[in-house]
Amino acid sequence: MKHLPLAILLATLALVSTVTGCQGEARYDARLTVADSLMAAAPNSALALVEALVRDSLATPGDRAYRDLLVTQARYKCYITATSDSDINRALAYYRAHSDEQEKLTRAYIYKGAVMEELGHPDSAMLYYKHAEATAAPDDYFNLGYVKMRMGALYSDYYSIDGMEIDKYKEALDCYRHTNDSIHQLICLNNLGCKYRQFRPDTAEFLLLEAAEIAKNMNDTMKIINNAQALMVLYYHNGRFEEARQLINRVMSMGIVDLDYKLYFTAANVYAKMGSLDSSELFINLAVQSGDQDDALFKMYYWGSLSDLSLAKHDSATSLIMDRKSQRIADSLMANQTKIEIRNIENNLDRDMLKRSQKNLSNARYVYLLGILVFIIASFFIIRQFLRIHRYDKLILDLRQEAKTQSEDFRKLQQNFNNLRICDQGLKDTVNSHICLIKEIIEECYHAPRNVLAKKIHQIVLFQEKNNDFWTKLYHHIDTENNGIMAHTMRRYPQLGEKDLLMIALTCMGYSCAQIAMILDYSNATSISTIRKRLSMKMRLEGTLDDYINQFKTNNNIVS
């Protein structure tokens, strides 16, 4: 009795298929077509329908390939993690051989990428997403939007160096605007808003408010709440605490019992900034009741909220301890490539306030110590004036000896400092010699790209592209050697992407076009020369890129 509705549906579909066959040969089994039509609205029903079909019982290779595609798609939409790519591989092989099936080939590439992503191969996933993007018809707005959205998510998780995730989400949003698909428009707007809120709060607010209007028209309570949470975080980090509080009240008035603990923590942070300590503690307690206290992400938000609460209580020392605990968990999550929003990346304002508080505390200690010192000195002169202590000469002698000792300590400290400078110069010379050796090795590998060493070097470069800490240290080294060229360029030319900055950095280090082509995986050195010319035009330089760099090497005529 439990499976009676499914049995009736299958029987009805079989009858439809038989009738259709009598009137003329059907292109696909009618049951597959119905399952495909259910995919968006009822993926669970679609999955039950296609899994009930025995693959070998289907009449044609086209039906079997269609079934393989649909079962992979349905499992993905039902959040069943893939353990094998055999089904989608069969579908992809069939549709590659049948060029007239463009839409299904596009879908096969998309879900092959999704499966590879779940199996832990993001590079392969990105390759298949690019195939899907190139295969889709120009007016296939849904599949184009979906694959661009998937690429945006993948860039965000693994390849966020040059901000490509923002471009892909914007392209996906443009595609979805041609459709009536409000859900995916909402997803793109929310993701773009969260990306922009770190450096363009006005743009982020515009996008999130548009998403809020869509969620309101959909009358979906949870989507309204999720959008409100994103706006709360934006208002919180821009000091608009009253607007954030109004959103909190609006969400709480909906009467939803089990809200996301991250929303409670955001509310706690807002009330802490507004000085409402009781309300802040209340929301922290609500978060503790609704979240998994053993989860690392929960602990990160928990310690962060306690840091804000302690800061509101003017307990800077405790706030610093809590913030460090939150930071350690955030660093651990980043090391494991966990897909989370790291609170500390977006909390620069709070950190600055904490640093200022620590600085004020340190200054207060210095003032206190200075007051004690003044008191001691004043007491000494008063006692000498009124008691005429006969040990005056001995005291002066002791003070002179102390001054001599301090002078000697200072001389030793200065000598150690000079030794450190000599050591630092030696380290710089060693680094420069290693860079020259690396350039020679890369030059040789450029002329023999199939060499095992060349492949190994390229793998290392690909790994370092994802290591933000490595590029930060590299840019710092280049600034030290070239009068701050990288910091000046990022400040003067904010329109430049990370790849533009990397091109300038490698040129500063003296890499040739051939060496840069090897590092960035270009086919020849001519491409690098062309890119450098376009970069100088993008920066609107009067001369060449080399002329611009030489200004910093000689420290002459640097434009402020």
PDB file of C-alpha atoms in Angstrom, residues 153-409:
ATOM      1  CA  ALA A 153      30.877  28.937  -6.122  1.00  0.00           C
ATOM      2  CA  LEU A 154      33.944  26.932  -7.165  1.00  0.00           C
ATOM      3  CA  TYR A 155      36.023  30.086  -7.743  1.00  0.00           C
ATOM      4  CA  SER A 156      34.928  31.324  -4.326  1.00  0.00           C
ATOM      5  CA  ASP A 157      36.012  28.120  -2.572  1.00  0.00           C
ATOM      6  CA  TYR A 158      39.257  27.348  -4.387  1.00  0.00           C
ATOM      7  CA  TYR A 159      40.322  30.071  -6.856  1.00  0.00           C
ATOM      8  CA  SER A 160      39.431  33.426  -5.276  1.00  0.00           C
ATOM      9  CA  ILE A 161      42.709  35.170  -6.176  1.00  0.00           C
ATOM     10  CA  ASP A 162      41.418  37.438  -8.944  1.00  0.00           C
ATOM     11  CA  GLY A 163      37.759  37.816  -7.938  1.00  0.00           C
ATOM     12  CA  MET A 164      36.434  35.634 -10.769  1.00  0.00           C
ATOM     13  CA  GLU A 165      33.630  34.418  -8.509  1.00  0.00           C
ATOM     14  CA  ILE A 166      32.033  37.890  -8.628  1.00  0.00           C
ATOM     15  CA  ASP A 167      32.172  37.982 -12.446  1.00  0.00           C
ATOM     16  CA  LYS A 168      30.575  34.535 -12.703  1.00  0.00           C
ATOM     17  CA  TYR A 169      27.778  35.340 -10.259  1.00  0.00           C
ATOM     18  CA  LYS A 170      27.035  38.538 -12.221  1.00  0.00           C
ATOM     19  CA  GLU A 171      26.939  36.592 -15.515  1.00  0.00           C
ATOM     20  CA  ALA A 172      24.650  34.007 -13.921  1.00  0.00           C
ATOM     21  CA  LEU A 173      22.342  36.762 -12.666  1.00  0.00           C
ATOM     22  CA  ASP A 174      22.149  38.265 -16.181  1.00  0.00           C
ATOM     23  CA  CYS A 175      21.119  34.853 -17.537  1.00  0.00           C
ATOM     24  CA  TYR A 176      18.462  34.294 -14.862  1.00  0.00           C
ATOM     25  CA  ARG A 177      16.969  37.740 -15.516  1.00  0.00           C
ATOM     26  CA  HIS A 178      15.839  36.311 -18.891  1.00  0.00           C
ATOM     27  CA  THR A 179      13.847  33.629 -17.032  1.00  0.00           C
ATOM     28  CA  ASN A 180      11.147  33.549 -14.381  1.00  0.00           C
ATOM     29  CA  ASP A 181      13.451  31.649 -12.028  1.00  0.00           C
ATOM     30  CA  SER A 182      13.197  33.772  -8.874  1.00  0.00           C
ATOM     31  CA  ILE A 183      15.013  31.241  -6.661  1.00  0.00           C
ATOM     32  CA  HIS A 184      18.284  31.331  -8.588  1.00  0.00           C
ATOM     33  CA  GLN A 185      18.098  35.113  -8.990  1.00  0.00           C
ATOM     34  CA  LEU A 186      17.792  35.312  -5.203  1.00  0.00           C
ATOM     35  CA  ILE A 187      20.809  33.013  -4.734  1.00  0.00           C
ATOM     36  CA  CYS A 188      22.980  35.096  -7.098  1.00  0.00           C
ATOM     37  CA  LEU A 189      21.932  38.398  -5.511  1.00  0.00           C
ATOM     38  CA  ASN A 190      22.631  37.140  -1.990  1.00  0.00           C
ATOM     39  CA  ASN A 191      26.041  35.758  -2.967  1.00  0.00           C
ATOM     40  CA  LEU A 192      27.011  38.965  -4.766  1.00  0.00           C
ATOM     41  CA  GLY A 193      25.831  41.037  -1.812  1.00  0.00           C
ATOM     42  CA  CYS A 194      27.946  38.997   0.605  1.00  0.00           C
ATOM     43  CA  LYS A 195      30.992  39.327  -1.687  1.00  0.00           C
ATOM     44  CA  TYR A 196      30.616  43.090  -2.194  1.00  0.00           C
ATOM     45  CA  ARG A 197      29.915  43.962   1.452  1.00  0.00           C
ATOM     46  CA  GLN A 198      33.619  43.705   2.319  1.00  0.00           C
ATOM     47  CA  PHE A 199      34.730  46.487  -0.060  1.00  0.00           C
ATOM     48  CA  ARG A 200      31.610  48.061  -1.684  1.00  0.00           C
ATOM     49  CA  PRO A 201      28.934  48.320   1.008  1.00  0.00           C
ATOM     50  CA  ASP A 202      26.663  50.561  -1.108  1.00  0.00           C
ATOM     51  CA  THR A 203      26.610  48.024  -3.960  1.00  0.00           C
ATOM     52  CA  ALA A 204      26.123  45.180  -1.482  1.00  0.00           C
ATOM     53  CA  GLU A 205      23.108  46.925   0.072  1.00  0.00           C
ATOM     54  CA  PHE A 206      21.530  47.562  -3.352  1.00  0.00           C
ATOM     55  CA  LEU A 207      21.865  43.864  -4.294  1.00  0.00           C
ATOM     56  CA  LEU A 208      20.640  42.539  -0.943  1.00  0.00           C
ATOM     57  CA  LEU A 209      17.626  44.860  -0.949  1.00  0.00           C
ATOM     58  CA  GLU A 210      16.700  43.605  -4.441  1.00  0.00           C
ATOM     59  CA  ALA A 211      17.023  40.045  -3.099  1.00  0.00           C
ATOM     60  CA  ALA A 212      14.798  41.003  -0.160  1.00  0.00           C
ATOM     61  CA  GLU A 213      12.082  42.194  -2.548  1.00  0.00           C
ATOM     62  CA  ILE A 214      12.235  38.902  -4.478  1.00  0.00           C
ATOM     63  CA  ALA A 215      12.037  36.873  -1.247  1.00  0.00           C
ATOM     64  CA  LYS A 216       9.058  38.962  -0.135  1.00  0.00           C
ATOM     65  CA  ASN A 217       7.245  38.364  -3.455  1.00  0.00           C
ATOM     66  CA  MET A 218       7.930  34.618  -3.132  1.00  0.00           C
ATOM     67  CA  ASN A 219       6.377  34.730   0.363  1.00  0.00           C
ATOM     68  CA  ASP A 220       9.054  32.306   1.573  1.00  0.00           C
ATOM     69  CA  THR A 221       9.697  32.931   5.269  1.00  0.00           C
ATOM     70  CA  MET A 222      13.078  31.187   5.473  1.00  0.00           C
ATOM     71  CA  LYS A 223      14.421  33.008   2.400  1.00  0.00           C
ATOM     72  CA  ILE A 224      13.258  36.312   3.900  1.00  0.00           C
ATOM     73  CA  ILE A 225      15.093  35.458   7.132  1.00  0.00           C
ATOM     74  CA  ASN A 226      18.290  34.393   5.332  1.00  0.00           C
ATOM     75  CA  ASN A 227      18.310  37.621   3.354  1.00  0.00           C
ATOM     76  CA  ALA A 228      17.665  39.642   6.512  1.00  0.00           C
ATOM     77  CA  GLN A 229      20.664  37.972   8.165  1.00  0.00           C
ATOM     78  CA  ALA A 230      22.930  38.995   5.260  1.00  0.00           C
ATOM     79  CA  LEU A 231      21.693  42.590   5.592  1.00  0.00           C
ATOM     80  CA  MET A 232      22.256  42.479   9.370  1.00  0.00           C
ATOM     81  CA  VAL A 233      25.903  41.555   8.842  1.00  0.00           C
ATOM     82  CA  LEU A 234      26.283  44.391   6.318  1.00  0.00           C
ATOM     83  CA  TYR A 235      24.748  46.987   8.651  1.00  0.00           C
ATOM     84  CA  TYR A 236      26.741  45.648  11.609  1.00  0.00           C
ATOM     85  CA  HIS A 237      30.112  45.996   9.872  1.00  0.00           C
ATOM     86  CA  ASN A 238      29.276  49.508   8.684  1.00  0.00           C
ATOM     87  CA  GLY A 239      28.220  50.775  12.114  1.00  0.00           C
ATOM     88  CA  ARG A 240      24.514  51.012  11.213  1.00  0.00           C
ATOM     89  CA  PHE A 241      23.431  49.266  14.393  1.00  0.00           C
ATOM     90  CA  GLU A 242      19.942  50.766  14.630  1.00  0.00           C
ATOM     91  CA  GLU A 243      19.006  49.476  11.154  1.00  0.00           C
ATOM     92  CA  ALA A 244      20.413  46.060  12.076  1.00  0.00           C
ATOM     93  CA  ARG A 245      18.336  46.083  15.277  1.00  0.00           C
ATOM     94  CA  GLN A 246      15.145  46.832  13.313  1.00  0.00           C
ATOM     95  CA  LEU A 247      15.834  43.820  11.093  1.00  0.00           C
ATOM     96  CA  ILE A 248      16.369  41.646  14.170  1.00  0.00           C
ATOM     97  CA  ASN A 249      13.018  42.746  15.610  1.00  0.00           C
ATOM     98  CA  ARG A 250      11.302  42.054  12.279  1.00  0.00           C
ATOM     99  CA  VAL A 251      12.739  38.519  12.131  1.00  0.00           C
ATOM    100  CA  MET A 252      11.885  37.761  15.760  1.00  0.00           C
ATOM    101  CA  SER A 253       8.315  38.969  15.223  1.00  0.00           C
ATOM    102  CA  MET A 254       7.786  36.193  12.646  1.00  0.00           C
ATOM    103  CA  GLY A 255       7.613  33.695  15.495  1.00  0.00           C
ATOM    104  CA  ILE A 256       9.998  31.120  14.007  1.00  0.00           C
ATOM    105  CA  VAL A 257      11.247  28.876  16.827  1.00  0.00           C
ATOM    106  CA  ASP A 258      14.370  27.261  15.379  1.00  0.00           C
ATOM    107  CA  LEU A 259      16.447  29.973  13.734  1.00  0.00           C
ATOM    108  CA  ASP A 260      20.026  29.583  12.533  1.00  0.00           C
ATOM    109  CA  TYR A 261      22.462  30.106  15.413  1.00  0.00           C
ATOM    110  CA  LYS A 262      24.547  32.452  13.211  1.00  0.00           C
ATOM    111  CA  LEU A 263      21.593  34.874  13.142  1.00  0.00           C
ATOM    112  CA  TYR A 264      21.421  34.820  16.944  1.00  0.00           C
ATOM    113  CA  PHE A 265      25.160  35.511  17.181  1.00  0.00           C
ATOM    114  CA  THR A 266      24.862  38.421  14.731  1.00  0.00           C
ATOM    115  CA  ALA A 267      22.032  39.843  16.843  1.00  0.00           C
ATOM    116  CA  ALA A 268      24.193  39.444  19.965  1.00  0.00           C
ATOM    117  CA  ASN A 269      27.030  41.366  18.304  1.00  0.00           C
ATOM    118  CA  VAL A 270      24.687  44.187  17.260  1.00  0.00           C
ATOM    119  CA  TYR A 271      23.230  44.627  20.755  1.00  0.00           C
ATOM    120  CA  ALA A 272      26.723  44.506  22.270  1.00  0.00           C
ATOM    121  CA  LYS A 273      27.759  47.405  20.025  1.00  0.00           C
ATOM    122  CA  MET A 274      24.646  49.322  21.088  1.00  0.00           C
ATOM    123  CA  GLY A 275      25.447  48.759  24.771  1.00  0.00           C
ATOM    124  CA  SER A 276      22.420  46.508  25.421  1.00  0.00           C
ATOM    125  CA  LEU A 277      24.319  43.876  27.372  1.00  0.00           C
ATOM    126  CA  ASP A 278      21.268  41.951  28.619  1.00  0.00           C
ATOM    127  CA  SER A 279      19.890  41.566  25.080  1.00  0.00           C
ATOM    128  CA  SER A 280      23.323  40.487  23.823  1.00  0.00           C
ATOM    129  CA  GLU A 281      23.571  37.790  26.502  1.00  0.00           C
ATOM    130  CA  LEU A 282      20.006  36.660  25.714  1.00  0.00           C
ATOM    131  CA  PHE A 283      20.808  36.076  22.038  1.00  0.00           C
ATOM    132  CA  ILE A 284      24.037  34.263  22.918  1.00  0.00           C
ATOM    133  CA  ASN A 285      21.987  31.902  25.107  1.00  0.00           C
ATOM    134  CA  LEU A 286      19.493  31.356  22.254  1.00  0.00           C
ATOM    135  CA  ALA A 287      22.370  30.512  19.928  1.00  0.00           C
ATOM    136  CA  VAL A 288      23.760  28.017  22.448  1.00  0.00           C
ATOM    137  CA  GLN A 289      20.354  26.321  22.643  1.00  0.00           C
ATOM    138  CA  SER A 290      19.938  26.052  18.845  1.00  0.00           C
ATOM    139  CA  GLY A 291      23.494  25.195  17.724  1.00  0.00           C
ATOM    140  CA  ASP A 292      25.827  22.207  18.000  1.00  0.00           C
ATOM    141  CA  GLN A 293      28.317  23.262  20.665  1.00  0.00           C
ATOM    142  CA  ASP A 294      30.870  20.681  19.471  1.00  0.00           C
ATOM    143  CA  ASP A 295      30.927  22.116  15.958  1.00  0.00           C
ATOM    144  CA  ALA A 296      34.042  24.167  15.153  1.00  0.00           C
ATOM    145  CA  LEU A 297      32.094  26.816  13.215  1.00  0.00           C
ATOM    146  CA  PHE A 298      29.720  27.261  16.170  1.00  0.00           C
ATOM    147  CA  LYS A 299      32.682  27.725  18.533  1.00  0.00           C
ATOM    148  CA  MET A 300      34.207  30.343  16.237  1.00  0.00           C
ATOM    149  CA  TYR A 301      31.011  32.447  16.268  1.00  0.00           C
ATOM    150  CA  TYR A 302      30.551  31.825  20.017  1.00  0.00           C
ATOM    151  CA  TRP A 303      33.978  33.113  21.022  1.00  0.00           C
ATOM    152  CA  GLY A 304      33.607  36.045  18.615  1.00  0.00           C
ATOM    153  CA  SER A 305      30.333  37.114  20.221  1.00  0.00           C
ATOM    154  CA  LEU A 306      31.808  36.790  23.705  1.00  0.00           C
ATOM    155  CA  SER A 307      34.683  39.003  22.521  1.00  0.00           C
ATOM    156  CA  ASP A 308      32.205  41.717  21.435  1.00  0.00           C
ATOM    157  CA  LEU A 309      30.287  41.392  24.706  1.00  0.00           C
ATOM    158  CA  SER A 310      33.475  41.685  26.791  1.00  0.00           C
ATOM    159  CA  LEU A 311      34.537  44.734  24.781  1.00  0.00           C
ATOM    160  CA  ALA A 312      31.148  46.330  25.487  1.00  0.00           C
ATOM    161  CA  LYS A 313      31.775  45.699  29.180  1.00  0.00           C
ATOM    162  CA  HIS A 314      35.139  47.512  28.812  1.00  0.00           C
ATOM    163  CA  ASP A 315      36.983  44.279  29.605  1.00  0.00           C
ATOM    164  CA  SER A 316      39.640  44.560  26.888  1.00  0.00           C
ATOM    165  CA  ALA A 317      41.830  41.753  28.226  1.00  0.00           C
ATOM    166  CA  THR A 318      39.013  39.165  28.152  1.00  0.00           C
ATOM    167  CA  SER A 319      37.867  40.463  24.752  1.00  0.00           C
ATOM    168  CA  LEU A 320      41.353  39.883  23.360  1.00  0.00           C
ATOM    169  CA  ILE A 321      41.460  36.316  24.715  1.00  0.00           C
ATOM    170  CA  MET A 322      38.042  35.495  23.210  1.00  0.00           C
ATOM    171  CA  ASP A 323      39.009  37.046  19.857  1.00  0.00           C
ATOM    172  CA  ARG A 324      42.200  34.966  19.740  1.00  0.00           C
ATOM    173  CA  LYS A 325      40.225  31.788  20.392  1.00  0.00           C
ATOM    174  CA  SER A 326      37.860  32.670  17.555  1.00  0.00           C
ATOM    175  CA  GLN A 327      40.822  33.431  15.283  1.00  0.00           C
ATOM    176  CA  ARG A 328      42.527  30.109  15.996  1.00  0.00           C
ATOM    177  CA  ILE A 329      39.391  28.173  15.071  1.00  0.00           C
ATOM    178  CA  ALA A 330      38.953  30.291  11.927  1.00  0.00           C
ATOM    179  CA  ASP A 331      42.546  29.574  10.866  1.00  0.00           C
ATOM    180  CA  SER A 332      41.995  25.855  11.439  1.00  0.00           C
ATOM    181  CA  LEU A 333      38.831  25.862   9.329  1.00  0.00           C
ATOM    182  CA  MET A 334      40.601  27.713   6.529  1.00  0.00           C
ATOM    183  CA  ALA A 335      43.456  25.192   6.580  1.00  0.00           C
ATOM    184  CA  ASN A 336      40.906  22.406   5.981  1.00  0.00           C
ATOM    185  CA  GLN A 337      39.261  24.393   3.129  1.00  0.00           C
ATOM    186  CA  THR A 338      35.926  24.325   4.976  1.00  0.00           C
ATOM    187  CA  LYS A 339      33.209  26.270   3.132  1.00  0.00           C
ATOM    188  CA  ILE A 340      32.415  28.935   5.725  1.00  0.00           C
ATOM    189  CA  GLU A 341      32.368  32.656   6.133  1.00  0.00           C
ATOM    190  CA  ILE A 342      35.315  33.458   8.360  1.00  0.00           C
ATOM    191  CA  ARG A 343      34.121  35.983  10.889  1.00  0.00           C
ATOM    192  CA  ASN A 344      37.548  37.557  11.311  1.00  0.00           C
ATOM    193  CA  ILE A 345      37.834  38.421   7.606  1.00  0.00           C
ATOM    194  CA  GLU A 346      34.780  40.661   7.904  1.00  0.00           C
ATOM    195  CA  ASN A 347      35.569  42.012  11.415  1.00  0.00           C
ATOM    196  CA  ASN A 348      38.358  44.454  10.580  1.00  0.00           C
ATOM    197  CA  LEU A 349      36.412  47.243  12.266  1.00  0.00           C
ATOM    198  CA  ASP A 350      36.163  45.302  15.525  1.00  0.00           C
ATOM    199  CA  ARG A 351      39.843  44.437  15.448  1.00  0.00           C
ATOM    200  CA  ASP A 352      40.768  48.082  14.970  1.00  0.00           C
ATOM    201  CA  MET A 353      38.595  49.033  17.938  1.00  0.00           C
ATOM    202  CA  LEU A 354      40.221  46.300  20.021  1.00  0.00           C
ATOM    203  CA  LYS A 355      43.693  47.483  19.039  1.00  0.00           C
ATOM    204  CA  ARG A 356      42.807  51.052  19.937  1.00  0.00           C
ATOM    205  CA  SER A 357      41.461  49.842  23.276  1.00  0.00           C
ATOM    206  CA  GLN A 358      44.684  47.911  23.925  1.00  0.00           C
ATOM    207  CA  LYS A 359      46.740  50.937  22.947  1.00  0.00           C
ATOM    208  CA  ASN A 360      44.749  53.148  25.316  1.00  0.00           C
ATOM    209  CA  LEU A 361      45.207  50.576  28.080  1.00  0.00           C
ATOM    210  CA  SER A 362      48.947  50.471  27.397  1.00  0.00           C
ATOM    211  CA  ASN A 363      49.138  54.279  27.427  1.00  0.00           C
ATOM    212  CA  ALA A 364      47.250  54.358  30.727  1.00  0.00           C
ATOM    213  CA  ARG A 365      49.824  51.989  32.213  1.00  0.00           C
ATOM    214  CA  TYR A 366      52.665  54.187  30.998  1.00  0.00           C
ATOM    215  CA  VAL A 367      50.991  57.250  32.542  1.00  0.00           C
ATOM    216  CA  TYR A 368      50.540  55.356  35.799  1.00  0.00           C
ATOM    217  CA  LEU A 369      54.195  54.273  35.847  1.00  0.00           C
ATOM    218  CA  LEU A 370      55.300  57.796  34.947  1.00  0.00           C
ATOM    219  CA  GLY A 371      53.231  59.156  37.844  1.00  0.00           C
ATOM    220  CA  ILE A 372      54.902  56.710  40.215  1.00  0.00           C
ATOM    221  CA  LEU A 373      58.321  57.736  38.892  1.00  0.00           C
ATOM    222  CA  VAL A 374      57.531  61.433  39.348  1.00  0.00           C
ATOM    223  CA  PHE A 375      56.295  60.733  42.868  1.00  0.00           C
ATOM    224  CA  ILE A 376      59.498  58.872  43.766  1.00  0.00           C
ATOM    225  CA  ILE A 377      61.721  61.621  42.388  1.00  0.00           C
ATOM    226  CA  ALA A 378      59.723  64.337  44.155  1.00  0.00           C
ATOM    227  CA  SER A 379      59.861  62.376  47.408  1.00  0.00           C
ATOM    228  CA  PHE A 380      63.613  62.040  47.052  1.00  0.00           C
ATOM    229  CA  PHE A 381      64.153  65.801  46.708  1.00  0.00           C
ATOM    230  CA  ILE A 382      61.741  66.596  49.562  1.00  0.00           C
ATOM    231  CA  ILE A 383      63.518  64.181  51.889  1.00  0.00           C
ATOM    232  CA  ARG A 384      66.908  65.571  50.899  1.00  0.00           C
ATOM    233  CA  GLN A 385      65.696  69.146  51.447  1.00  0.00           C
ATOM    234  CA  PHE A 386      64.222  68.621  54.882  1.00  0.00           C
ATOM    235  CA  LEU A 387      66.344  65.846  56.412  1.00  0.00           C
ATOM    236  CA  ARG A 388      69.717  66.659  54.798  1.00  0.00           C
ATOM    237  CA  ILE A 389      70.572  63.007  54.565  1.00  0.00           C
ATOM    238  CA  HIS A 390      74.321  62.527  54.791  1.00  0.00           C
ATOM    239  CA  ARG A 391      74.173  59.727  52.218  1.00  0.00           C
ATOM    240  CA  TYR A 392      73.545  62.225  49.422  1.00  0.00           C
ATOM    241  CA  ASP A 393      76.923  61.635  47.793  1.00  0.00           C
ATOM    242  CA  LYS A 394      76.505  57.864  47.869  1.00  0.00           C
ATOM    243  CA  LEU A 395      73.064  58.147  46.248  1.00  0.00           C
ATOM    244  CA  ILE A 396      74.448  60.345  43.478  1.00  0.00           C
ATOM    245  CA  LEU A 397      77.225  57.821  42.955  1.00  0.00           C
ATOM    246  CA  ASP A 398      74.690  54.979  42.713  1.00  0.00           C
ATOM    247  CA  LEU A 399      72.633  56.928  40.193  1.00  0.00           C
ATOM    248  CA  ARG A 400      75.694  57.571  38.096  1.00  0.00           C
ATOM    249  CA  GLN A 401      76.587  53.885  38.200  1.00  0.00           C
ATOM    250  CA  GLU A 402      73.036  52.999  37.143  1.00  0.00           C
ATOM    251  CA  ALA A 403      73.239  55.502  34.293  1.00  0.00           C
ATOM    252  CA  LYS A 404      76.561  54.018  33.250  1.00  0.00           C
ATOM    253  CA  THR A 405      75.055  50.514  33.320  1.00  0.00           C
ATOM    254  CA  GLN A 406      72.088  51.647  31.248  1.00  0.00           C
ATOM    255  CA  SER A 407      74.449  53.346  28.803  1.00  0.00           C
ATOM    256  CA  GLU A 408      76.396  50.111  28.448  1.00  0.00           C
ATOM    257  CA  ASP A 409      73.157  48.156  27.926  1.00  0.00           C
TER     258      ASP A 409
END
